[in-house]
PDB file of C-alpha atoms in Angstrom:
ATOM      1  CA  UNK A 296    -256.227 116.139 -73.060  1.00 65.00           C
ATOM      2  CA  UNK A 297    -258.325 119.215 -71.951  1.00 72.00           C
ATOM      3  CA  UNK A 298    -260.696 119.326 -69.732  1.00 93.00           C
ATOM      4  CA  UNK A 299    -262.148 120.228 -66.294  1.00 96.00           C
ATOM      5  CA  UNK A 300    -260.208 118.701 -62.637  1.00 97.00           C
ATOM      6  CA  UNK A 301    -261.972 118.536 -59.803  1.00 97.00           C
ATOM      7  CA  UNK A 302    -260.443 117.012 -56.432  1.00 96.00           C
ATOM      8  CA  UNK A 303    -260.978 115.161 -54.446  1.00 96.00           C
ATOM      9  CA  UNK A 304    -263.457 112.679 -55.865  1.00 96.00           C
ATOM     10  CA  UNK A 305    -264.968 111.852 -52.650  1.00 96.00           C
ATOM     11  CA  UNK A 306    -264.365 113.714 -49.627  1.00 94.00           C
ATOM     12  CA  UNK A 307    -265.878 113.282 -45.653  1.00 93.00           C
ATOM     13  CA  UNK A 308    -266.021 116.339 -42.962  1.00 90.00           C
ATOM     14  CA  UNK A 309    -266.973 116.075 -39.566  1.00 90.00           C
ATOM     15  CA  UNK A 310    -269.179 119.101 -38.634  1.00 88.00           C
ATOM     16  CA  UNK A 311    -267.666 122.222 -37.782  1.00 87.00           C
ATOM     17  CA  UNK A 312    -264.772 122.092 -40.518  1.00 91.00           C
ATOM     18  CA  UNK A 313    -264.399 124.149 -43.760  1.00 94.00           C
ATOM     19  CA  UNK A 314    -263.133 122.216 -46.799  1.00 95.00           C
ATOM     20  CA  UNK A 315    -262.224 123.223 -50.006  1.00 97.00           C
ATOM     21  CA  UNK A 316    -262.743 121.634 -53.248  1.00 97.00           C
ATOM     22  CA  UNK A 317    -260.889 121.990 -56.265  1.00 98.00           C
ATOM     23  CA  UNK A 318    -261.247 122.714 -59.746  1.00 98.00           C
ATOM     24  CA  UNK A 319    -258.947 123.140 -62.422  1.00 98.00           C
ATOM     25  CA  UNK A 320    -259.277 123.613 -65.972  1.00 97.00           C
ATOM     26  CA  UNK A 321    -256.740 123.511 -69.142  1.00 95.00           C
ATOM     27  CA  UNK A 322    -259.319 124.778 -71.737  1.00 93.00           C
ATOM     28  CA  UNK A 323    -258.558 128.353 -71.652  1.00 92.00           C
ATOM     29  CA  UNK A 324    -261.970 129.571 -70.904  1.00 91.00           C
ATOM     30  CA  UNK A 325    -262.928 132.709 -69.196  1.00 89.00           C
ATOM     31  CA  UNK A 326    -266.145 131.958 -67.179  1.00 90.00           C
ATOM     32  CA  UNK A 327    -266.167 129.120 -64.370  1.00 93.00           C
ATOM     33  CA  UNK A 328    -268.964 127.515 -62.268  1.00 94.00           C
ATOM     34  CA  UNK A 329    -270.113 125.616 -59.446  1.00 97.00           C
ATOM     35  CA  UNK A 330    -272.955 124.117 -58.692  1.00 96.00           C
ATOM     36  CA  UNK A 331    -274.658 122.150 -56.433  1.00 97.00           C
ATOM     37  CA  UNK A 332    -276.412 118.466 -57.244  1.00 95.00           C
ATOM     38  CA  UNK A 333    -278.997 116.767 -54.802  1.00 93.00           C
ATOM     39  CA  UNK A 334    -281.058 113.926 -55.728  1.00 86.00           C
ATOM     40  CA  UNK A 335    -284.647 114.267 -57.604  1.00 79.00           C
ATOM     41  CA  UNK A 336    -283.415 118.277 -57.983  1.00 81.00           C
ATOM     42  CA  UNK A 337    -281.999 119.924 -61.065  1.00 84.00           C
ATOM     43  CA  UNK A 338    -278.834 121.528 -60.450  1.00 92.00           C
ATOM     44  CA  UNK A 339    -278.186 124.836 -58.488  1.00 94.00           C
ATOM     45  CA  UNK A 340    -275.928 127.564 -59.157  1.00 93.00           C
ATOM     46  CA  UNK A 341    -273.051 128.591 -56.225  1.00 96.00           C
ATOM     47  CA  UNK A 342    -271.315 131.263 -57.559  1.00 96.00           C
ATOM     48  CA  UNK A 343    -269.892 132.063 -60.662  1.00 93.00           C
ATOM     49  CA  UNK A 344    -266.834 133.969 -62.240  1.00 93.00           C
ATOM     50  CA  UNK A 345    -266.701 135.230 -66.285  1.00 89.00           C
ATOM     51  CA  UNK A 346    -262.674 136.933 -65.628  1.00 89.00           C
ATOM     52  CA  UNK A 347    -259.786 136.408 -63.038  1.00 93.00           C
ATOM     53  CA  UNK A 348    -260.452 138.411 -59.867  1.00 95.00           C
ATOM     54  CA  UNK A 349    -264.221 138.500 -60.271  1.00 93.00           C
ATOM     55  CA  UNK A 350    -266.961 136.378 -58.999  1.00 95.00           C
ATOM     56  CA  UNK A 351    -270.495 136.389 -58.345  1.00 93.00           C
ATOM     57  CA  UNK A 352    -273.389 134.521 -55.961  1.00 95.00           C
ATOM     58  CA  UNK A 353    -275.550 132.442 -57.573  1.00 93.00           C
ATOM     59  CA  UNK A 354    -278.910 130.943 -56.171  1.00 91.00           C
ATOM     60  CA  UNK A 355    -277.289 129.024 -52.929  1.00 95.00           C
ATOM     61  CA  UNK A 356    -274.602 130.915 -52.170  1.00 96.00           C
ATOM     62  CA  UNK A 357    -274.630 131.041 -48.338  1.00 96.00           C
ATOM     63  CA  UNK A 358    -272.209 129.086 -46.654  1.00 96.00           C
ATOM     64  CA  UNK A 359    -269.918 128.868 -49.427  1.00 97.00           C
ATOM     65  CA  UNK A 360    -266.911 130.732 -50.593  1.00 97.00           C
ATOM     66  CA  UNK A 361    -264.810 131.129 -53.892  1.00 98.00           C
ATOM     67  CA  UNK A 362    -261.630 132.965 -55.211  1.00 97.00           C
ATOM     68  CA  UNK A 363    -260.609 133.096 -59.075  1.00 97.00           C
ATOM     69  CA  UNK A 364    -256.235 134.183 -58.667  1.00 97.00           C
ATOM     70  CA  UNK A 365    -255.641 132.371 -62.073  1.00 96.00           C
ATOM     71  CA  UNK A 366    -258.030 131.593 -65.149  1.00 96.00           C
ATOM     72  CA  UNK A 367    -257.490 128.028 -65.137  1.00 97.00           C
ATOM     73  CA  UNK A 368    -258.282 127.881 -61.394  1.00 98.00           C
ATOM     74  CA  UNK A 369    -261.835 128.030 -59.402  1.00 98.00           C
ATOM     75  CA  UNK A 370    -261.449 126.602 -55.795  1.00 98.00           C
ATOM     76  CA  UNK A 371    -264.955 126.340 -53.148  1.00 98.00           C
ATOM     77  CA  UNK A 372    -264.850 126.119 -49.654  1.00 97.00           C
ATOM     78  CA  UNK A 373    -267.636 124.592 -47.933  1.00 96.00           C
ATOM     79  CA  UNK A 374    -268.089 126.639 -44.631  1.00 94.00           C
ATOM     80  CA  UNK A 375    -269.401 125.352 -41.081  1.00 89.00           C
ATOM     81  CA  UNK A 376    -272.150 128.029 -41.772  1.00 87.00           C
ATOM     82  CA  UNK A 377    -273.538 126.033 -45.081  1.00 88.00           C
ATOM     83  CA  UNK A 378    -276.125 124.063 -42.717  1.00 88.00           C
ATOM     84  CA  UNK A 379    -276.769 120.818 -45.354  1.00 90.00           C
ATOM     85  CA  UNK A 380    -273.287 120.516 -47.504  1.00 93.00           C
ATOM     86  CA  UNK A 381    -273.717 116.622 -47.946  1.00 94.00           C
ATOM     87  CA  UNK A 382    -273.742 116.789 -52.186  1.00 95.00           C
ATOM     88  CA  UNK A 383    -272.654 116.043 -55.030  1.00 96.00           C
ATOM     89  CA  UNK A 384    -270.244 119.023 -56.508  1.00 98.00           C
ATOM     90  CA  UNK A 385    -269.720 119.567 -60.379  1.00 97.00           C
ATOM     91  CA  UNK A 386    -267.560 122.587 -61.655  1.00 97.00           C
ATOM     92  CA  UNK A 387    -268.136 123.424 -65.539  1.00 94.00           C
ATOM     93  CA  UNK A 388    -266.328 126.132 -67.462  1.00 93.00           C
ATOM     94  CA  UNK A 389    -267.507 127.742 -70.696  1.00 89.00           C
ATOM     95  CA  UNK A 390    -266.109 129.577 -73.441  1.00 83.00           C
ATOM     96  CA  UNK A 391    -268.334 132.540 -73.754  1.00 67.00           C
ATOM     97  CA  UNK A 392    -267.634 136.389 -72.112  1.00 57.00           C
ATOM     98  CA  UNK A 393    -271.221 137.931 -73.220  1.00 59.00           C
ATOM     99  CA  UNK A 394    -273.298 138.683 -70.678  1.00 50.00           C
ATOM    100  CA  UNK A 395    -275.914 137.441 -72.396  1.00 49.00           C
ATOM    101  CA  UNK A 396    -274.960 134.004 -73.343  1.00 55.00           C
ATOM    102  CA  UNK A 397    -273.580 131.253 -71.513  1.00 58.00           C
ATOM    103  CA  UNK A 398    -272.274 129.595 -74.651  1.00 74.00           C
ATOM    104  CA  UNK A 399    -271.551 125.307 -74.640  1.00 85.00           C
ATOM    105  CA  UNK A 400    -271.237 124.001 -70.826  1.00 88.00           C
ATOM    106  CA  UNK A 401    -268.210 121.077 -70.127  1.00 92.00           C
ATOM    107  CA  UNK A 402    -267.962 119.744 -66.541  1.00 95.00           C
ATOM    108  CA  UNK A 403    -265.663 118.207 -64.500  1.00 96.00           C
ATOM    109  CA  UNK A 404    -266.687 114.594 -63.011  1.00 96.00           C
ATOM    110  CA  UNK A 405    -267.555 115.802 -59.627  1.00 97.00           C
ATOM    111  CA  UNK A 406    -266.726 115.516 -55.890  1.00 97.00           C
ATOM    112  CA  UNK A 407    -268.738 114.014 -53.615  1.00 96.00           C
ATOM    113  CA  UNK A 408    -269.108 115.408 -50.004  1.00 95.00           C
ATOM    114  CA  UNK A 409    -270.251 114.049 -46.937  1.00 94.00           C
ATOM    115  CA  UNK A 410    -270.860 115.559 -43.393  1.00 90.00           C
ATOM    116  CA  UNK A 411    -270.693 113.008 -40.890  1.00 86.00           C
TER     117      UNK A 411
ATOM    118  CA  UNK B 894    -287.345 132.723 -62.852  1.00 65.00           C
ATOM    119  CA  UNK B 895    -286.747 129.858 -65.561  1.00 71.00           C
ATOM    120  CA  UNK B 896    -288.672 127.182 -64.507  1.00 85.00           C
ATOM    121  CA  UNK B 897    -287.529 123.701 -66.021  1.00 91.00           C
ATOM    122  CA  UNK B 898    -289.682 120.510 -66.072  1.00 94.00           C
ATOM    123  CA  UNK B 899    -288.543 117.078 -67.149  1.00 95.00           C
ATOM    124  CA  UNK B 900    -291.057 114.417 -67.446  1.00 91.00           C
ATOM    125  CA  UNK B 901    -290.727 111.540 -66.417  1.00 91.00           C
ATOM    126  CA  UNK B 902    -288.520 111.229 -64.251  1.00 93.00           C
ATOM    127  CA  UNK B 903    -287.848 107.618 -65.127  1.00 95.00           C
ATOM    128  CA  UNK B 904    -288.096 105.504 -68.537  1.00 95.00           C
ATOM    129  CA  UNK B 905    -287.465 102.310 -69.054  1.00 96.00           C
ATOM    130  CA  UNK B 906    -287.220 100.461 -73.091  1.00 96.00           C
ATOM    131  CA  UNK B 907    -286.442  97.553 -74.514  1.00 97.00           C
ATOM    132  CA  UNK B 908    -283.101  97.936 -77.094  1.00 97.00           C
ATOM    133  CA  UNK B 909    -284.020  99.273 -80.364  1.00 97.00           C
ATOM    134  CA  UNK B 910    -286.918 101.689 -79.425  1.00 97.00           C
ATOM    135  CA  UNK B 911    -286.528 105.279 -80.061  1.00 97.00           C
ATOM    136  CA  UNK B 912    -286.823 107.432 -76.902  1.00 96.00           C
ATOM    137  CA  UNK B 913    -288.167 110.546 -76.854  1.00 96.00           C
ATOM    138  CA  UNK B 914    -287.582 112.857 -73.771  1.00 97.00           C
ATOM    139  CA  UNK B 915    -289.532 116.062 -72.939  1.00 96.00           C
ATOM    140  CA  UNK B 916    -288.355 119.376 -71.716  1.00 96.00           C
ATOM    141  CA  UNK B 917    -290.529 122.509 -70.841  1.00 95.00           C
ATOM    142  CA  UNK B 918    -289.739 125.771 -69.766  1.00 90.00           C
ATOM    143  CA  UNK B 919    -291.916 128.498 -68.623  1.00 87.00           C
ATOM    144  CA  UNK B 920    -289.665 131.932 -70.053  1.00 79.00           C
ATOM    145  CA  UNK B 921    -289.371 131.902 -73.830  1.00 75.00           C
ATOM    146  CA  UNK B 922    -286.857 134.504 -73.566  1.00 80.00           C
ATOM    147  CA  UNK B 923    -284.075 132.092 -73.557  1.00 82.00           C
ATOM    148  CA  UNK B 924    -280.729 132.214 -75.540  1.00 81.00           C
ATOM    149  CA  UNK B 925    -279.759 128.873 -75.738  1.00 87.00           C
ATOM    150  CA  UNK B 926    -280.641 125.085 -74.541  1.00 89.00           C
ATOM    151  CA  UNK B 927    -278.214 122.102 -73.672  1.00 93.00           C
ATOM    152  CA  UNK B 928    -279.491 118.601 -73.391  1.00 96.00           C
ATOM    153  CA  UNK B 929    -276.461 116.340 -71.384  1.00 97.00           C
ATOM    154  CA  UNK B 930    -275.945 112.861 -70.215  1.00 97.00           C
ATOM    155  CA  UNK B 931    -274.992 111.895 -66.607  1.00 96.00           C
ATOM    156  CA  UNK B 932    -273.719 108.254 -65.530  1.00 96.00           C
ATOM    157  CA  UNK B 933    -274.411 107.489 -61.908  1.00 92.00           C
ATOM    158  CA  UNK B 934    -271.184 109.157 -59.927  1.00 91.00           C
ATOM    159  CA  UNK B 935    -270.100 111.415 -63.116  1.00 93.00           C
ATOM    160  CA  UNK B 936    -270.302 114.804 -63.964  1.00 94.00           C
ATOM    161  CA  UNK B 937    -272.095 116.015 -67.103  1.00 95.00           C
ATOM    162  CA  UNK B 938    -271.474 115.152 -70.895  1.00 95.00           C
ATOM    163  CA  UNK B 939    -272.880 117.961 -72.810  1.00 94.00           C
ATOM    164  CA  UNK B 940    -274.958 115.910 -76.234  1.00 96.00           C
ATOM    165  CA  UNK B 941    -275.959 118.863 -78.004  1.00 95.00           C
ATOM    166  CA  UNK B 942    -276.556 123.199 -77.523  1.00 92.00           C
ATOM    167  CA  UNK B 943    -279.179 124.997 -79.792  1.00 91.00           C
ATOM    168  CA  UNK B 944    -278.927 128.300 -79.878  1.00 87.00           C
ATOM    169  CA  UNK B 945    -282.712 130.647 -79.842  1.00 87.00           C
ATOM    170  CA  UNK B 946    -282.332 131.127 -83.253  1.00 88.00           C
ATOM    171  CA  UNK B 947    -282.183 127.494 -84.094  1.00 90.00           C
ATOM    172  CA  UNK B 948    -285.031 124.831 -84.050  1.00 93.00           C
ATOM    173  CA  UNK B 949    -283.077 121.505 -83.848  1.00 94.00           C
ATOM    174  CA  UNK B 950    -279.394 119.944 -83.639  1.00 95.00           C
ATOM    175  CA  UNK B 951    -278.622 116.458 -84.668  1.00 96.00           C
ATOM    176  CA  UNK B 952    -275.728 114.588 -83.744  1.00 95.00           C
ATOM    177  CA  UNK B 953    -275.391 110.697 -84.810  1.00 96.00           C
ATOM    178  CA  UNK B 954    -277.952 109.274 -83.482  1.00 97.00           C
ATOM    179  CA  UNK B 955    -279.592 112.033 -81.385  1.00 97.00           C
ATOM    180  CA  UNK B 956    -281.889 114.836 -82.282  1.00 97.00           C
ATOM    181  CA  UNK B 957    -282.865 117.838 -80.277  1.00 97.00           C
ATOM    182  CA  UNK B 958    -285.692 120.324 -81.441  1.00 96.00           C
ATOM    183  CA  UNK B 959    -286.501 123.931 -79.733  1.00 94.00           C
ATOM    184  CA  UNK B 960    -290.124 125.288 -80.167  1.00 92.00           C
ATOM    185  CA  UNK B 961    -290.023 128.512 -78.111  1.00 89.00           C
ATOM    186  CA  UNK B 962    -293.487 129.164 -78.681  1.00 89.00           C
ATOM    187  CA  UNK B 963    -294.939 126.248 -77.025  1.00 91.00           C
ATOM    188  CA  UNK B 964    -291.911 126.198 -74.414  1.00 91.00           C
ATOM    189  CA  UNK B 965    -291.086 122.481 -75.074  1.00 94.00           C
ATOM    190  CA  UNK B 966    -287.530 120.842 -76.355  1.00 95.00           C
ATOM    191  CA  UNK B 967    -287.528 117.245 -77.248  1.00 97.00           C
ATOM    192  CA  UNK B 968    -284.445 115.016 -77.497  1.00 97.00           C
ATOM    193  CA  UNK B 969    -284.789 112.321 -79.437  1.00 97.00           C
ATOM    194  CA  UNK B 970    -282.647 108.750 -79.332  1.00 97.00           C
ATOM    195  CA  UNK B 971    -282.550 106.320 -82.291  1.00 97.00           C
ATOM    196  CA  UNK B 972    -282.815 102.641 -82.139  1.00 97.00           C
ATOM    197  CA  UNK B 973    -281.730 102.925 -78.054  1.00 97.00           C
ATOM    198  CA  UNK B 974    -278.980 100.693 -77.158  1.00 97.00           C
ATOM    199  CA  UNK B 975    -277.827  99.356 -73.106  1.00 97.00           C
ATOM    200  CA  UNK B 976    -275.065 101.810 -73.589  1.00 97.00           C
ATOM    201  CA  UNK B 977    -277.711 104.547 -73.905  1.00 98.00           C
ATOM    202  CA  UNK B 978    -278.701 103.973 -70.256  1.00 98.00           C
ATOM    203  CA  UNK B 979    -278.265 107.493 -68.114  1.00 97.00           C
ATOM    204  CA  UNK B 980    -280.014 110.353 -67.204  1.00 97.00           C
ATOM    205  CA  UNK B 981    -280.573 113.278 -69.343  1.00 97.00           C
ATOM    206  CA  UNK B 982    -280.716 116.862 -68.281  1.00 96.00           C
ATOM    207  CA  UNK B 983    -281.990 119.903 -70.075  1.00 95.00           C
ATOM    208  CA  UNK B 984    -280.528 123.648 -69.212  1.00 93.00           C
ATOM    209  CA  UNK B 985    -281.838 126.767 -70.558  1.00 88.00           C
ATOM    210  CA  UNK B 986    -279.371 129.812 -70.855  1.00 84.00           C
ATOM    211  CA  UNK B 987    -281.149 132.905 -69.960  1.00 77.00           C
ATOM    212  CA  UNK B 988    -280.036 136.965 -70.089  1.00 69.00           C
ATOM    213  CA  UNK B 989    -277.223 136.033 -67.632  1.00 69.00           C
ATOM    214  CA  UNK B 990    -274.370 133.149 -66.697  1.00 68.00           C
ATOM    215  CA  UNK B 991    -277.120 130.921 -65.363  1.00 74.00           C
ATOM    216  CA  UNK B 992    -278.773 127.902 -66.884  1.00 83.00           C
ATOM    217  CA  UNK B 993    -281.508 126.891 -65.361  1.00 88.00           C
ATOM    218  CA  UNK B 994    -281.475 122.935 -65.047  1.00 92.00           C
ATOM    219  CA  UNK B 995    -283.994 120.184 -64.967  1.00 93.00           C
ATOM    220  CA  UNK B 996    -284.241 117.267 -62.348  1.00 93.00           C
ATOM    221  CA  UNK B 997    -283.407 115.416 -65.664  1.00 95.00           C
ATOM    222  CA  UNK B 998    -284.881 111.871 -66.601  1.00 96.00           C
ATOM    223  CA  UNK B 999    -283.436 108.281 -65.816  1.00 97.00           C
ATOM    224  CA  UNK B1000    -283.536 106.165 -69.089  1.00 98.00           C
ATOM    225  CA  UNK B1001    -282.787 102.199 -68.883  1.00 97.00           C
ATOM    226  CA  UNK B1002    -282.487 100.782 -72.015  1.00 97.00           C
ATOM    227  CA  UNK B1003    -283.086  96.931 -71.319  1.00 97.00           C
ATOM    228  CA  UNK B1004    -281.149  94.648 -74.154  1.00 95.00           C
TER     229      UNK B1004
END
């Protein structure tokens, strides 16, 4: 079936450490996402990438990082600098290229970090 | 900056009762809107997109209108079941790769 993979599903850090999340997708789509979910708040944009080898910040993009080697791949590392990374994580991918339309959203089903 | 405003935050109907959930936005220079669903621990189930040029999508039992004018989508449920029970978010494509999301609104459907 295609879709979006994220791993792991839940994941816990002790201060200090980086960890990286992953995200794969088998849906052939050009632009990938990540972005951030806290409770009562809408989600927030990390970074973005629309072609392999390209990325861009988003809203919250301190104290994260991203790479984009392959299409189907969009891994983020959560740094020691990101001050509050306890989250919920969701990657989505979309079909579109424009620059001026994000075209239909899907998601993955999310990992789940906490800092204890 | 899109700013995206979902109200209430929380809903609660008896089974059978159509819902009706409210979306406003403050930049009518949007290019698209998605209405999803979210179960507690799960990403995001995209219902329905309308693109600006559009003024509603229907799928099954689910409508979605766009008034750009007045800054206000509506998503509308028919005859609500349990099953319905989640919370729906709204996200307005802008100019760029960002949608700009509302805190979304918890429905319980009681049976």
């Amino acid at each position: 079936d295609g879709g979006i993979t994220q791993s792991p599903k839940y994941l816990f850090r002790k201060e200090g450490q980086n960890v990286t999340l992953s995200c794969e997708q088998n849906l052939n789509h050009d632009a990938m996402y990540w972005y951030r979910q806290d409770p009562g708040q809408g989600l927030r944009l990390i970074y973005y990438s629309q072609i392999v080898n390209d990325f861009q910040k988003g809203d919250i993009a301190e104290g994260y990082s991203v790479s984009r080697e392959k299409k189907e791949s969009f891994p983020l590392t959560v740094t020691s600098a990101q001050k509050n990374p306890t989250a919920f994580y969701l990657c989505a991918s979309s079909i579109s290229t424009t620059t001026a339309n994000t075209g239909e959203l899907f998601f993955g089903e999310g990992s789940r970090l906490t800092v204890l | 900056k899109q700013e995206v405003t979902q109200i209430p935050a929380a809903l609660s109907v008896p089974e059978g009762e159509n819902l009706v959930l409210n979306c406003s936005f403050t930049d009518s220079a949007i290019y698209n809107l998605q209405w999803f669903r979210q179960d507690p621990g799960k990403g995001l189930t995209s219902l329905l997109l309308i693109q600006s040029s559009q003024r509603e999508q229907t799928s099954g039992r689910l409508n979605a209108s766009l008034d750009k004018s007045s800054g206000r989508s509506t998503l509308y449920i028919a005859a609500s079941q349990p099953g319905d029970s989640a919370t729906y978010l709204c996200a307005f494509g802008s100019n760029d790769y960002k949608l700009s999301f509302g805190a979304g609104t918890t429905v319980t459907v009681r049976a």
